[in-house]
C-alpha cells in the first residue's frame, strides 16, 4: 500500500521556521520525484518545491526561493522541507506528493501519482 505521511505543520509567528517531513512507503522511492504543494483557503493548489530522489535535482516556486530548502534522505524514504523566514502568506495546508520519473521543473499537480494528507501551516503576523 502506497503511503505518504506528511507531518511537522503548526502555528508559528512571522519570521519563524518549521520543518515538514514526508515519509514514503509502498513504492520504489528512488524512482520518484517528491514534491510539496500548498493550498490556501479559496486558492488553487500550487507547487512549492520538488526534489528528484534519483539525482537530487530540485525546483522551487519563486516566492519561496532563498527561504525554503527541500532535501531527501533516501535511506529513510523521507523528504524534508525546511521553511525559514515564514510569512503570513505562507499559511496553507501543505501536501506532499510523488510522481514516477517526473522532471522537477515540470511540476504539476495533475502529473502526480500519489498524494498524502495535508499538514496545516499557519503563520501569524
Coordinates of C-alpha atoms in Angstrom, one line a residue:
X1 CA 0.0 0.0 0.0
X2 CA 1.4 3.4 -1.0
X3 CA 1.6 5.9 1.8
X4 CA 2.8 9.5 2.0
X5 CA 2.7 10.8 5.5
X6 CA 3.2 14.5 6.0
X7 CA 4.0 16.0 9.3
X8 CA 5.6 19.0 11.0
X9 CA 3.0 21.6 10.4
X10 CA 1.9 24.0 13.1
X11 CA 1.4 27.6 14.2
X12 CA 4.4 29.9 14.1
X13 CA 5.0 33.7 14.2
X14 CA 6.2 35.5 11.1
X15 CA 9.9 35.1 10.7
X16 CA 9.9 31.8 12.3
X17 CA 10.7 28.3 11.0
X18 CA 9.1 24.9 10.5
X19 CA 10.4 21.7 9.1
X20 CA 7.9 19.5 7.3
X21 CA 8.6 15.8 6.8
X22 CA 7.1 13.4 4.2
X23 CA 7.6 9.7 4.9
X24 CA 7.0 7.5 1.9
X25 CA 6.3 3.8 1.8
X26 CA 4.9 1.2 -0.7
X27 CA 6.8 2.3 -3.8
X28 CA 10.4 2.4 -5.0
X29 CA 11.4 5.8 -3.6
X30 CA 14.5 6.3 -5.8
X31 CA 12.4 6.2 -9.0
X32 CA 10.2 9.1 -7.9
X33 CA 10.2 12.9 -7.6
X34 CA 8.7 14.0 -4.4
X35 CA 7.1 17.4 -4.2
X36 CA 5.4 19.8 -1.7
X37 CA 2.2 21.6 -2.7
X38 CA 0.2 24.0 -0.7
X39 CA -3.4 25.2 -0.8
X40 CA -4.6 28.3 0.9
X41 CA -8.3 28.9 1.5
X42 CA -10.0 30.0 -1.7
X43 CA -6.9 29.4 -3.8
X44 CA -5.7 26.7 -6.1
X45 CA -3.2 24.1 -5.1
X46 CA 0.3 25.3 -6.1
X47 CA 3.6 23.6 -6.3
X48 CA 6.1 24.8 -3.7
X49 CA 9.2 22.6 -4.2
X50 CA 10.2 19.3 -5.7
X51 CA 13.2 17.0 -5.5
X52 CA 14.3 14.1 -7.6
X53 CA 15.1 11.1 -5.5
X54 CA 17.3 9.7 -8.3
X55 CA 19.6 12.7 -9.0
X56 CA 18.9 15.2 -6.2
X57 CA 17.8 17.9 -8.6
X58 CA 15.5 20.5 -7.0
X59 CA 12.9 23.1 -8.0
X60 CA 11.4 26.0 -6.0
X61 CA 8.5 28.3 -6.6
X62 CA 9.7 31.8 -6.9
X63 CA 8.2 33.1 -3.7
X64 CA 10.0 30.6 -1.5
X65 CA 13.4 30.7 -3.1
X66 CA 16.0 31.5 -0.5
X67 CA 13.7 30.7 2.3
X68 CA 12.7 27.1 1.8
X69 CA 15.0 24.1 1.4
X70 CA 14.0 20.7 0.2
X71 CA 16.1 17.6 1.0
X72 CA 15.8 13.9 0.8
X73 CA 17.0 11.1 3.0
X74 CA 16.8 8.1 0.6
X75 CA 17.8 5.7 3.4
X76 CA 14.7 6.7 5.3
X77 CA 12.4 7.3 2.3
X78 CA 11.7 10.7 3.7
X79 CA 11.7 14.2 2.1
X80 CA 12.0 17.3 4.2
X81 CA 11.0 20.9 3.6
X82 CA 12.8 23.3 5.8
X83 CA 10.9 26.6 5.9
X84 CA 12.6 29.7 7.2
X85 CA 11.6 33.3 7.4
X86 CA 7.9 32.3 7.2
X87 CA 5.4 34.9 6.2
X88 CA 1.6 35.1 6.8
X89 CA 1.1 34.5 3.1
X90 CA 2.7 31.1 3.5
X91 CA -0.3 30.0 5.6
X92 CA -1.8 27.0 3.9
X93 CA -2.3 23.2 4.0
X94 CA 0.8 21.6 2.8
X95 CA 0.7 18.3 0.9
X96 CA 3.4 16.0 -0.2
X97 CA 3.1 14.1 -3.5
X98 CA 5.1 11.7 -5.6
X99 CA 5.4 11.2 -9.3
X100 CA 7.3 8.5 -11.2
X101 CA 10.1 9.8 -13.3
X102 CA 8.9 13.5 -13.1
X103 CA 11.5 16.1 -14.0
X104 CA 11.4 18.6 -11.2
X105 CA 10.9 21.6 -13.5
X106 CA 7.7 20.0 -14.9
X107 CA 5.9 20.0 -11.5
X108 CA 2.1 20.0 -12.0
X109 CA -0.5 18.6 -9.6
X110 CA -2.1 16.7 -12.4
X111 CA 1.1 14.8 -13.0
X112 CA 1.4 13.4 -9.5
X113 CA 0.8 9.7 -8.9
X114 CA 0.3 9.7 -5.2
X115 CA -0.8 12.2 -2.6
X116 CA -0.5 12.3 1.2
X117 CA -2.9 14.0 3.6
X118 CA -2.1 17.6 4.3
X119 CA -0.5 19.3 7.3
X120 CA -1.6 22.8 8.3
X121 CA 0.9 25.6 8.4
X122 CA -0.3 28.8 10.0
X123 CA 1.9 31.9 10.2
X124 CA 0.7 34.7 12.4
X125 CA 1.7 38.3 11.8

